[in-house]
Amino acid sequence: MSNEEPVAVYRVELDDDGSPAENSSYHRLPPPDTPYVLRFKVIAGSLASNQGVLWTNYPPEGKSFKRNEFYEHRFAGIEPECDIRITGAGAYEYYVEHSPFLQNGADVWSRSKTGFFVVDPQLKLKKPDGSSEAISLPLEGLVIESVVPKWMGKLSEWTPHLETISKSGYNMIHFVPLQYRGISNSPYSIYDQLKFDPHLFEEEDLQKSEEEQRAIVKNKVAEIETKYGALSLTDIVWNHTACNSTWLWDHPESGYNLHNSPHLIPAFELDSAILRFSAKIADPSNPLPSNITTEKELTAVMEEFRNTVFSEIKLWEFYVVDVISSLQEFRTEVEARTSYAHDLFDHNGLAKMTLKEKADTLAEAGLSGIGTHGGRHHKKVTTSTALSFMSALLDIDFTNPKNLSVDDVCEEYKKILNEVNLEFYKAYDKDVETIVKNIESRVKYIRLDEHGPKLGPITDNNPLVETYFTRLPENERTKVHPSGSLALVNNGWIWNADPLQDFAGEGSHAYLRREVIIWGDCVKLRYGKGPGDVPWLWERMKEYTIQSARLFHGFRIDNCHSTPIHLAQYLLDAAREVQPNLYVVAELFTGSEEMDIRFVSRLGINSLIREAMQAWEPRELSRLVHRHGLKPMGCMDQSSLCEDLPWTRPDGKTVPSKVTPILGSHPHALFMDCTHDNETPHQKRRAEDTLSNAGLVCMTSCAIGSVKGYDEIFPRLLNLVTEKRLYAKYEDPMSVGICSVKAKLNRLHTDMALQGYEEAHVHHENEYIMVHRQQPTTLKGYILIAHTSFYDNPNRGDIMPIKLRDTTAKVIMSVGLEVTSRSVEKSEQWLQGLPSKLVQLEEPKITRLSDSQGDFSQVEIPDHFPGGSLILLETSVDSKIPTDIEKLVKTIPDSVFGSLGWQELNIALYRCDGEEHDVTPGNGVYNIPNYGALVYCGLEGYISVLKPIVENNDLGHPFCAHLRDGHWALDYIGDRIKRHLHIFPSLTSLYEWYANRMGAVRLLPNYLVPRYFALAVMTAYEAARARAYSLMTPLIQNGDYFTRSLSLTALQVYSYVDSASLHPTKKGPSLAAGLPHFTFRHMRTWGRDVFISLRGILLVTGQYQAAKEHILSFASSLKHGMIPNLLDSLRYPRYNSRDSVWWFFQSVQDYCTLVPNGEDILKESFARRFPDGNNFVEYTSPEAYSTNVTLEDILIEILEAHANGIHYREWNAGPNLDQQMSEKGFQVDVDLDFNTGFVTGGSTYNCGTWMDKMGESAKAGTKGVPATPRDGADVEIIGLLKSSLRWVIDLHKRNKFRLSVIEIRETRFKNTVRPPRSLSLEEWNDLIQRNFEKHFYVPLDPAQDAEYAIRPDLVNRRGMYKDTYGSISPFADYQLRPNFPVAMCVAPELFDNTHAMQALNLAKDVLLGPLGMRTLDPNDWSYRPNYDNQNDSDDKMVAKGWNYHQGPEWLWCTGYFFRAYLSFKLRCDPNAAKETVFELHRMMLPHKAQLETSPWAGLAELTNLDGAICVDACQSQAWSSSTLLDLMHDIDLLRKDGRLKP
């Protein structure tokens, strides 16, 4: 691999169908100063993994961006991923198509929801020293000052202001629009978008061409960058134009006029009436007051308004149907006997209706104009519909009338029309109330309110309220336009409006209801749905946008929340063509982060403006400071989960990469201490707060900004329209206001961003706010302590001494702002601030102290520290702390885990409480106060808690609090390893690594301990896992995350305990059935569990020696032709299972097949625990292990014993052996049926297979009664027997197995004595082959029953395989259970392929749960799906968990079902490999989820109904994982055979 710097890879995990995950539809990505990779990942088995294709409009290198041009990226790999190399900034979309299916002969693809990612612009900041070197500035380092160019004077006069801005540490200047202003003189009311304000130019430049003037502006803007080291930003205004823009004369279609927007006609009529009413009020002869000064006068004016205006314009006519004209049209058509449709309405139905129902029916069928406004009486009933309706209603044929009274008909029609109008009149009345209320509220604000503009008397030029319309003059240029084109609606805004709704559009009544707070100097522009609707306007605004983008580095989108998204996308795309690294900011007043993200993600808005002056108290300001861009100090976010992995470049070269998972982003903030729209601190708080407010804003980790005049302590918000003075110029600008301190704070803000000071702690205490920002790697930091001044607070106020744990602090400044006057000396020429000065205050007292938690620095605020003051401290952690703690804890030498084997890794990673106590008595799992005990002592226990903490950055978690409170967990993690060194000395390196790293972590300030403890644990965890994988097979090493994680369950269950082994006197590792219940002493190792698990847990993972030891240990235990069900370290093994021995036989076969030279084990010699194979001897007896045999001998003995029949009573039978078993249950009987070849056995008193629940409830009457005896021939045993015979026959043919014929003595079967005979293995094998389908299959078609051994009266399901054959309780044979897939996997030759698929599909529909297989058909009367072993009721079916195998969903069965499903799918259709594997991965999604989320990092023994957690179950069961590992092995074989290629 290359030694290059790692490539940054940002990984996005998508939902099932490829849609963005919840709350992750938008991702903000860093600027590609160095190209990086955006990786999209889906889970194998998700819909998106099925030939999924990600489409994105991010262009390949060398191609330009086109919004609607998408490029294909196919998901590939075992863990399906696709990569996009990011080299440029912008706003991009993606979606996923997947799962092709055939429709009408063509492939149709399903499509996911759209996701969005925005790449931050690369902002290069040139140094003002003239050097060519440029700084790449992250958005968090931006410091922006807003200026109003008209207050700066001509361009030639800007120099002193630019110098001040540069000296003050601002690195970007925001200019409000520089364009030619309209009649109001507001910069945002632009007269001509393509021309600049003439006042910017010298006299001689005014005669120059537009292009030459643009060049002058361009040179000045360029000078800002080259000379002053600042970037530039301008407002872009798309929503409106000045009301006097003369280009509207030629293009009134660019606005909403009465011709293209007739729904505005009533609003225009009302607006015109208001103007006439205003003129009437202004007339001196009118008795009403024109100068409204009291609410009483306002009430009188509004009363007159209500009584006259609406009746004057007959506003209701815009709401209702014209009854008179409608009646006349109707009468005319009736008298003319006009034809009409006679079948539209039913007379009988109409006759039963009420008048309202009739009106509703007519309106629904024939009324047009609903939902919008238009001209007067624009709502109309179609006359032909009215004819049909009235004809049906009255049962009259108007074309052939008899005794027709037209007057009567019209009178009836009139009633219905009036009823139709009733709702419209109600709507009118409601709107009138709204109109009056809104006008009255507006008049009150603009003429009476203390904080309003107080406009004075009503005149022709100053009407009652602002006009909603601009009325273009009629002249030679305008007369060519259609009627109504010259009345254009003005722009404005609405409280709490839906930003996606066009409030001037057809569906809105906002202008009629007077809901718009209007900007009378601005005409609202109408863009339509695209450039084709208003081509001239789109082209003009595109030109304006491109012109601006050529000049400036960024845009502030004015009135963004009212900007149509499709328009902004179009214009920003054009801007980014000429300025690819365009910085885009906006104000959004949506009131919803979800809506903010909608705009941000689609437009590529890089920052949303947020305002500190909106805070009304210190607590709220503290919240804002905390919210905007600050990660908590010591945070554990997704970056903590990054992985170092190789990445293959497009050229095929493999290089290192650092993969960081990312979650959805929040909109980035441009946090302003004050904007040009905000009232100043002097107005809203105290002028002294200017300093403290600015300091707090500078300490945030986002873009920050201010407005020119804030630093100079301007007393009031300046009026952009009326203010004509200029910014003052100062000989020493740094001595004015807070400029000198602001300069230091601004530069500090940028430096902290460049150096990665991205973490902070914000503390609010009374009037104080403290912000501590810190660099997470070097742990250097800055603390700002601000004494806010929301009210007059000249005194110090209350604040406790500040404790800085293990931290050294140095004072940088302690300063206050003294405002010497609350007013400014009036100047007609200059804008100036309040008289003020900065005061150097006494420095805080810093004392070095210590307590029980260690050393700390105590900072005490001086006695004189008035509101508006601030202290800035520089901090560093104590010298005893390593300088690069993060690198230290994330570095782990190969030697630490490189020498560890399986058992040491088990200790490092796992071990549940019982195992730990067994080996180190008195020591168990770690208990976290207020949380609970971990499930493992090792690293996995910690990870189960830390992982969700990191994913959610949950520093408030009890574990984080515990780590901050003390070092107990740090001590435990190393001390625990130390306790194991006497048995496993190779753990010494790990112990030393823990001691070193945890020793370093304990030196940290307590707030950092959780982060670095977590990093150390995760570092060790990943290294341990990597070492474990290295000890496994290529299938695991090269497998996906699920396969690798699944393999680690083998490490959980194969381990060393002191009280259990594979030998009675020799200690060693052994396989536990499951955690936590089967882990030590006699309950640890079970024969059946071991050999169901051995293939997946030990062979698939490559633990061949462990597998061999288990095989030989159990082989040595053979007794009565059986192996133990319960091993008990071969001290007192118990032989009470009929199936264990066949699982053992299958495992030997698997070992011989999968292990290199595996068949050599057959000749392996070992000593038998019971010399004669029948009689018990104590393990301490000299007879124990006194006879040697080979594994081949044992296999032969098993076959011979079963052929001759096995009959014995368990040794030590009685309560000492089993307190629940009845006397008869201890008898074990197994026979061979010579007619079928089936091994059959068991009784109704015991349960000899894995479904082994023995009743325990005396209360319910189940004590000693097996719930599922499964006596007879069990389907899985017959499959295992057949598999064994097939295998040994093959061995015999290859001279590797000596037995070919079994000599059978006289036997008794079903009360019949059978004479001695010989039985060849091939004969036995063929016997089973001939009889299996006949005796186990239940045909789909009852007509075929005669061909099978069927009792039709017991059949509940068809197309299935019986669970048993020959049970004492015949109905039990026909119960649908999940055992038959075992036989399908081990002996597929027994099954008819078609029958097998029928049965598997039935099981899929009926038995398959989310995780496990239902152990009984839900239709069965015994089905009880929820297991509760604590149930002490008298309900027989569930008491003491009697339903253990009567419905609960067992996971190990699922693996066999999946394997069988795969096998027979391919037998039926050899070309179905790919889709079947996908289907299986999809069915395994719940298993992947459980493995990922379970604190046990394993798969449970069983679940209750539909995957519900069963608390009584083992939470990590060996066989549950094993059978899925078996499946992954099967799939891998298909991959190797090339059957899974795309």
Coordinates of C-alpha atoms in Angstrom, one line a residue, residues 950-1327:
V950 CA -20.9 8.0 20.3
E951 CA -23.6 7.7 17.7
N952 CA -25.7 10.2 19.6
N953 CA -22.9 12.2 21.2
D954 CA -24.7 11.5 24.5
L955 CA -22.3 13.0 27.0
G956 CA -25.2 13.1 29.5
H957 CA -25.3 9.3 29.7
P958 CA -24.8 7.7 33.1
F959 CA -21.6 6.1 31.9
C960 CA -20.1 9.4 30.9
A961 CA -21.0 10.9 34.3
H962 CA -19.4 7.9 36.0
L963 CA -16.2 8.3 34.0
R964 CA -16.1 12.0 34.9
D965 CA -16.7 11.2 38.6
G966 CA -13.8 8.9 39.0
H967 CA -11.4 6.4 37.5
W968 CA -13.0 3.2 38.6
A969 CA -13.7 1.9 35.1
L970 CA -10.1 2.8 34.1
D971 CA -8.8 0.7 37.0
Y972 CA -11.1 -2.2 36.2
I973 CA -10.2 -2.6 32.6
G974 CA -6.6 -3.3 33.4
D975 CA -6.9 -4.9 36.7
R976 CA -9.2 -7.5 35.2
I977 CA -6.6 -8.5 32.6
K978 CA -4.0 -8.7 35.4
R979 CA -6.1 -11.3 37.2
H980 CA -5.9 -13.6 34.2
L981 CA -2.1 -13.4 33.7
H982 CA -1.4 -16.5 35.8
I983 CA -3.3 -18.6 33.3
F984 CA -2.7 -16.6 30.1
P985 CA 0.7 -14.8 30.5
S986 CA 0.6 -13.7 26.8
L987 CA -2.0 -11.1 27.9
T988 CA 0.9 -9.2 29.6
S989 CA 1.4 -6.8 26.6
L990 CA -2.3 -5.9 26.6
Y991 CA -2.2 -5.3 30.4
E992 CA 0.8 -3.0 29.9
W993 CA -1.0 -1.1 27.1
Y994 CA -4.0 -0.6 29.2
A995 CA -1.9 0.6 32.1
N996 CA -0.1 3.1 29.9
R997 CA -3.1 4.4 28.1
M998 CA -5.4 4.5 31.1
G999 CA -2.7 6.1 33.0
A1000 CA -2.5 8.9 30.5
V1001 CA -6.3 9.2 30.5
R1002 CA -6.5 9.5 34.2
L1003 CA -4.2 12.6 34.0
L1004 CA -6.8 14.4 31.9
P1005 CA -9.4 16.9 33.1
N1006 CA -12.4 14.9 34.1
Y1007 CA -14.6 16.3 31.3
L1008 CA -12.2 14.7 28.8
V1009 CA -12.0 11.3 30.4
P1010 CA -15.1 9.8 28.7
R1011 CA -13.9 10.7 25.2
Y1012 CA -10.4 9.3 25.6
F1013 CA -11.5 6.3 27.5
A1014 CA -13.9 5.6 24.7
L1015 CA -11.2 6.1 22.1
A1016 CA -8.8 3.8 23.9
V1017 CA -11.5 1.1 24.3
M1018 CA -12.5 1.4 20.6
T1019 CA -8.9 1.2 19.5
A1020 CA -8.3 -1.9 21.5
Y1021 CA -11.6 -3.3 20.4
E1022 CA -10.9 -2.9 16.7
A1023 CA -7.4 -4.3 17.1
A1024 CA -8.8 -7.3 19.0
R1025 CA -11.4 -8.0 16.3
A1026 CA -8.7 -7.6 13.6
R1027 CA -6.5 -10.2 15.4
A1028 CA -9.5 -12.5 15.7
Y1029 CA -10.2 -12.3 12.0
S1030 CA -6.6 -13.1 11.2
L1031 CA -7.0 -16.4 13.0
M1032 CA -10.0 -17.3 10.8
T1033 CA -10.6 -18.5 7.3
P1034 CA -10.6 -16.3 4.2
L1035 CA -14.4 -16.5 4.2
I1036 CA -14.3 -14.5 7.4
Q1037 CA -11.4 -12.3 6.6
N1038 CA -12.8 -11.3 3.3
G1039 CA -16.5 -11.3 4.4
D1040 CA -18.9 -8.5 4.9
Y1041 CA -19.3 -6.8 8.3
F1042 CA -22.2 -9.2 9.2
T1043 CA -20.2 -12.3 8.4
R1044 CA -17.2 -11.1 10.4
S1045 CA -19.4 -10.0 13.3
L1046 CA -21.2 -13.3 13.2
S1047 CA -17.9 -15.2 13.3
L1048 CA -17.0 -13.4 16.5
T1049 CA -19.8 -15.2 18.3
A1050 CA -17.6 -18.3 18.0
L1051 CA -15.1 -16.4 20.1
Q1052 CA -17.8 -15.7 22.7
V1053 CA -18.8 -19.4 23.2
Y1054 CA -15.5 -21.2 22.8
S1055 CA -13.5 -20.4 25.8
Y1056 CA -11.8 -21.5 29.0
V1057 CA -13.5 -21.8 32.4
D1058 CA -12.2 -23.5 35.5
S1059 CA -15.2 -25.7 36.2
A1060 CA -15.8 -27.2 32.8
S1061 CA -13.7 -28.9 30.2
L1062 CA -13.6 -31.7 27.6
H1063 CA -11.9 -34.0 30.1
P1064 CA -12.7 -34.7 33.8
T1065 CA -9.2 -34.0 35.0
K1066 CA -7.5 -31.9 32.4
K1067 CA -8.5 -28.2 32.1
G1068 CA -9.0 -26.7 28.7
P1069 CA -11.4 -24.7 26.6
S1070 CA -14.8 -25.9 25.6
L1071 CA -17.9 -24.8 23.7
A1072 CA -20.7 -23.2 25.7
A1073 CA -24.2 -23.8 24.5
G1074 CA -25.2 -20.1 25.1
L1075 CA -24.7 -17.0 27.1
P1076 CA -25.4 -16.3 29.9
H1077 CA -27.3 -19.4 31.1
F1078 CA -25.0 -22.2 29.8
T1079 CA -21.5 -21.1 30.7
F1080 CA -19.9 -23.1 33.5
R1081 CA -19.9 -26.3 35.5
H1082 CA -22.1 -29.2 34.2
M1083 CA -24.5 -26.9 32.3
R1084 CA -21.9 -25.5 29.9
T1085 CA -21.3 -28.1 27.2
W1086 CA -24.2 -30.1 25.6
G1087 CA -23.6 -32.8 23.0
R1088 CA -26.5 -31.7 20.7
D1089 CA -25.6 -28.0 20.9
V1090 CA -21.9 -28.7 20.2
F1091 CA -22.5 -30.7 17.1
I1092 CA -25.3 -28.5 15.7
S1093 CA -22.8 -25.6 16.2
L1094 CA -19.5 -27.3 15.3
R1095 CA -19.7 -26.7 11.5
G1096 CA -20.4 -23.0 11.7
I1097 CA -18.8 -22.0 14.9
L1098 CA -15.5 -24.0 14.6
L1099 CA -15.1 -25.3 11.1
V1100 CA -16.3 -22.3 9.0
T1101 CA -14.2 -20.0 11.2
G1102 CA -11.1 -22.3 10.8
Q1103 CA -10.8 -23.5 14.4
Y1104 CA -10.0 -27.0 13.3
Q1105 CA -8.1 -28.1 16.3
A1106 CA -10.9 -27.0 18.6
A1107 CA -13.4 -29.0 16.4
K1108 CA -11.1 -32.0 16.6
E1109 CA -10.8 -31.9 20.4
H1110 CA -14.6 -31.7 20.7
I1111 CA -15.1 -34.6 18.3
L1112 CA -12.6 -36.8 20.0
S1113 CA -13.8 -35.9 23.5
F1114 CA -17.4 -36.8 22.7
A1115 CA -16.2 -39.9 20.8
S1116 CA -14.4 -41.1 23.9
S1117 CA -17.6 -40.7 25.8
L1118 CA -19.7 -43.1 23.6
K1119 CA -21.9 -45.3 25.8
H1120 CA -24.8 -47.5 24.7
G1121 CA -24.1 -46.3 21.1
M1122 CA -24.9 -42.8 22.2
I1123 CA -23.0 -39.6 23.0
P1124 CA -23.9 -37.5 26.0
N1125 CA -26.6 -34.8 25.9
L1126 CA -24.9 -33.1 28.9
L1127 CA -21.1 -33.6 29.0
D1128 CA -20.3 -32.4 32.5
S1129 CA -16.6 -32.5 31.6
L1130 CA -17.1 -36.3 31.2
R1131 CA -17.4 -36.6 35.0
Y1132 CA -21.0 -37.6 35.1
P1133 CA -22.3 -37.3 31.5
R1134 CA -26.0 -37.8 30.8
Y1135 CA -27.2 -39.9 27.9
N1136 CA -30.8 -39.0 27.4
S1137 CA -31.0 -37.8 23.8
R1138 CA -31.6 -39.8 20.6
D1139 CA -30.4 -37.1 18.2
S1140 CA -27.1 -36.0 19.6
V1141 CA -25.2 -38.9 18.3
W1142 CA -26.4 -38.2 14.7
W1143 CA -25.4 -34.6 15.0
F1144 CA -22.1 -35.9 16.1
F1145 CA -21.9 -38.3 13.1
Q1146 CA -22.7 -35.3 10.8
S1147 CA -20.0 -33.2 12.4
V1148 CA -17.4 -35.9 11.9
Q1149 CA -18.4 -35.9 8.2
D1150 CA -18.2 -32.1 8.0
Y1151 CA -14.8 -32.2 9.6
C1152 CA -13.5 -34.7 7.2
T1153 CA -15.0 -32.8 4.3
L1154 CA -14.0 -29.2 5.2
V1155 CA -10.7 -29.6 7.0
P1156 CA -7.5 -30.2 4.9
N1157 CA -6.6 -33.9 5.3
G1158 CA -9.6 -34.1 7.6
E1159 CA -10.2 -37.8 7.0
D1160 CA -7.1 -38.6 8.9
I1161 CA -9.1 -38.1 12.1
L1162 CA -10.8 -41.4 11.4
K1163 CA -7.7 -43.3 12.3
E1164 CA -7.0 -41.1 15.4
S1165 CA -6.6 -43.2 18.5
F1166 CA -7.8 -42.2 21.9
A1167 CA -8.8 -43.6 25.2
R1168 CA -12.5 -44.3 26.1
R1169 CA -14.0 -42.8 29.1
F1170 CA -16.2 -46.0 29.6
P1171 CA -14.0 -49.0 28.5
D1172 CA -16.8 -51.3 27.5
G1173 CA -19.1 -48.6 26.2
N1174 CA -22.0 -49.6 28.3
N1175 CA -21.2 -49.6 32.0
F1176 CA -20.6 -46.5 34.2
V1177 CA -17.2 -46.1 35.9
E1178 CA -16.1 -43.2 38.0
Y1179 CA -13.7 -40.9 36.2
T1180 CA -11.2 -41.4 39.0
S1181 CA -11.3 -45.1 38.5
P1182 CA -8.3 -46.8 36.9
E1183 CA -10.7 -48.3 34.4
A1184 CA -11.6 -44.9 33.1
Y1185 CA -9.6 -44.2 29.9
S1186 CA -8.0 -47.6 30.0
T1187 CA -9.0 -48.7 26.5
N1188 CA -8.0 -47.1 23.3
V1189 CA -10.1 -47.0 20.1
T1190 CA -10.1 -45.0 16.9
L1191 CA -12.8 -42.6 15.7
E1192 CA -13.6 -45.1 12.9
D1193 CA -14.3 -47.7 15.7
I1194 CA -16.7 -45.3 17.4
L1195 CA -18.6 -44.6 14.1
I1196 CA -18.9 -48.3 13.5
E1197 CA -20.2 -48.9 17.0
I1198 CA -22.8 -46.2 16.5
L1199 CA -24.1 -47.8 13.4
E1200 CA -24.1 -51.3 14.8
A1201 CA -25.8 -50.3 18.0
H1202 CA -28.6 -48.5 16.2
A1203 CA -29.1 -51.4 13.8
N1204 CA -29.3 -53.8 16.7
G1205 CA -31.5 -51.6 18.8
I1206 CA -30.6 -49.6 21.9
H1207 CA -32.4 -50.1 25.2
Y1208 CA -31.1 -48.9 28.5
R1209 CA -32.2 -47.1 31.6
E1210 CA -30.1 -44.0 32.4
W1211 CA -27.4 -44.4 35.0
N1212 CA -28.3 -42.9 38.4
A1213 CA -31.9 -42.6 37.3
G1214 CA -34.1 -40.8 39.7
P1215 CA -34.5 -37.4 41.4
N1216 CA -30.7 -37.0 41.8
L1217 CA -30.4 -37.1 38.1
D1218 CA -33.5 -35.2 37.1
Q1219 CA -36.1 -33.9 39.5
Q1220 CA -38.7 -33.4 36.8
M1221 CA -38.5 -36.7 35.0
S1222 CA -40.9 -39.5 35.8
E1223 CA -39.6 -43.0 36.4
K1224 CA -40.6 -44.3 32.9
G1225 CA -38.8 -41.3 31.3
F1226 CA -35.4 -42.6 32.2
Q1227 CA -35.8 -45.5 29.9
V1228 CA -34.2 -44.9 26.5
D1229 CA -35.3 -47.1 23.5
V1230 CA -34.2 -46.9 19.9
D1231 CA -34.9 -49.5 17.2
L1232 CA -34.4 -49.9 13.5
D1233 CA -37.5 -50.4 11.3
F1234 CA -36.4 -53.0 8.7
N1235 CA -39.3 -52.1 6.5
T1236 CA -38.3 -48.4 6.1
G1237 CA -34.7 -48.2 7.3
F1238 CA -35.8 -45.5 9.8
V1239 CA -34.4 -45.3 13.2
T1240 CA -37.3 -45.0 15.6
G1241 CA -37.6 -44.5 19.3
G1242 CA -38.6 -42.5 22.3
S1243 CA -41.8 -42.6 24.3
T1244 CA -44.5 -40.3 25.7
Y1245 CA -42.4 -40.1 28.9
N1246 CA -39.3 -38.4 27.6
C1247 CA -38.1 -36.1 24.8
G1248 CA -35.1 -37.3 23.1
T1249 CA -34.6 -34.6 20.5
W1250 CA -33.8 -30.9 20.7
M1251 CA -37.4 -30.2 21.5
D1252 CA -36.8 -31.4 25.0
K1253 CA -39.0 -29.4 27.3
M1254 CA -40.0 -31.6 30.3
G1255 CA -43.0 -30.4 32.3
E1256 CA -42.2 -28.9 35.7
S1257 CA -45.5 -27.7 37.1
A1258 CA -47.3 -29.8 39.6
K1259 CA -50.0 -27.1 39.8
A1260 CA -50.8 -27.4 36.1
G1261 CA -50.3 -31.1 36.0
T1262 CA -47.3 -31.2 33.7
K1263 CA -44.6 -32.3 36.0
G1264 CA -42.8 -35.2 34.3
V1265 CA -44.8 -34.8 31.1
P1266 CA -42.8 -33.9 28.1
A1267 CA -44.4 -31.2 26.0
T1268 CA -42.9 -32.5 22.7
P1269 CA -41.8 -36.1 23.0
R1270 CA -41.4 -36.5 19.2
D1271 CA -41.3 -40.3 19.6
G1272 CA -41.2 -42.4 16.4
A1273 CA -38.9 -41.5 13.5
D1274 CA -37.9 -37.9 13.6
V1275 CA -37.5 -36.2 10.2
E1276 CA -34.2 -34.6 11.0
I1277 CA -32.7 -37.8 12.5
I1278 CA -33.7 -39.7 9.4
G1279 CA -31.9 -37.1 7.3
L1280 CA -28.8 -37.2 9.5
L1281 CA -28.8 -41.0 9.4
K1282 CA -29.1 -41.0 5.6
S1283 CA -26.3 -38.5 5.3
S1284 CA -24.1 -40.6 7.5
L1285 CA -24.8 -43.8 5.5
R1286 CA -24.1 -42.1 2.2
W1287 CA -20.8 -40.8 3.5
V1288 CA -19.5 -44.0 5.1
I1289 CA -20.5 -45.9 1.9
D1290 CA -18.3 -43.5 -0.1
L1291 CA -15.5 -43.9 2.5
H1292 CA -15.7 -47.7 2.2
K1293 CA -15.5 -47.5 -1.6
R1294 CA -12.3 -45.5 -1.1
N1295 CA -11.0 -48.0 1.5
K1296 CA -11.2 -45.5 4.3
F1297 CA -14.0 -47.2 6.3
R1298 CA -13.9 -50.9 6.9
L1299 CA -17.6 -51.5 7.7
S1300 CA -19.9 -52.5 4.8
V1301 CA -22.2 -55.0 6.4
I1302 CA -23.8 -55.0 9.9
E1303 CA -24.6 -58.3 11.6
I1304 CA -27.8 -57.9 13.5
R1305 CA -28.7 -60.2 16.3
E1306 CA -32.2 -61.3 17.2
T1307 CA -34.2 -58.1 18.0
R1308 CA -37.7 -57.3 19.2
F1309 CA -39.6 -54.5 17.4
K1310 CA -43.2 -53.6 18.2
N1311 CA -43.7 -56.7 20.2
T1312 CA -42.4 -58.9 17.3
V1313 CA -39.3 -60.9 17.5
R1314 CA -37.0 -60.5 14.5
P1315 CA -34.4 -63.2 13.7
P1316 CA -30.8 -62.3 13.2
R1317 CA -29.8 -60.9 9.8
S1318 CA -27.2 -59.1 7.9
L1319 CA -27.8 -55.6 6.7
S1320 CA -25.4 -53.9 4.3
L1321 CA -24.9 -50.2 4.5
E1322 CA -25.9 -49.8 0.9
E1323 CA -29.1 -51.8 1.6
W1324 CA -29.9 -49.6 4.6
N1325 CA -29.2 -46.5 2.6
D1326 CA -31.4 -47.6 -0.3
L1327 CA -34.2 -48.6 2.1

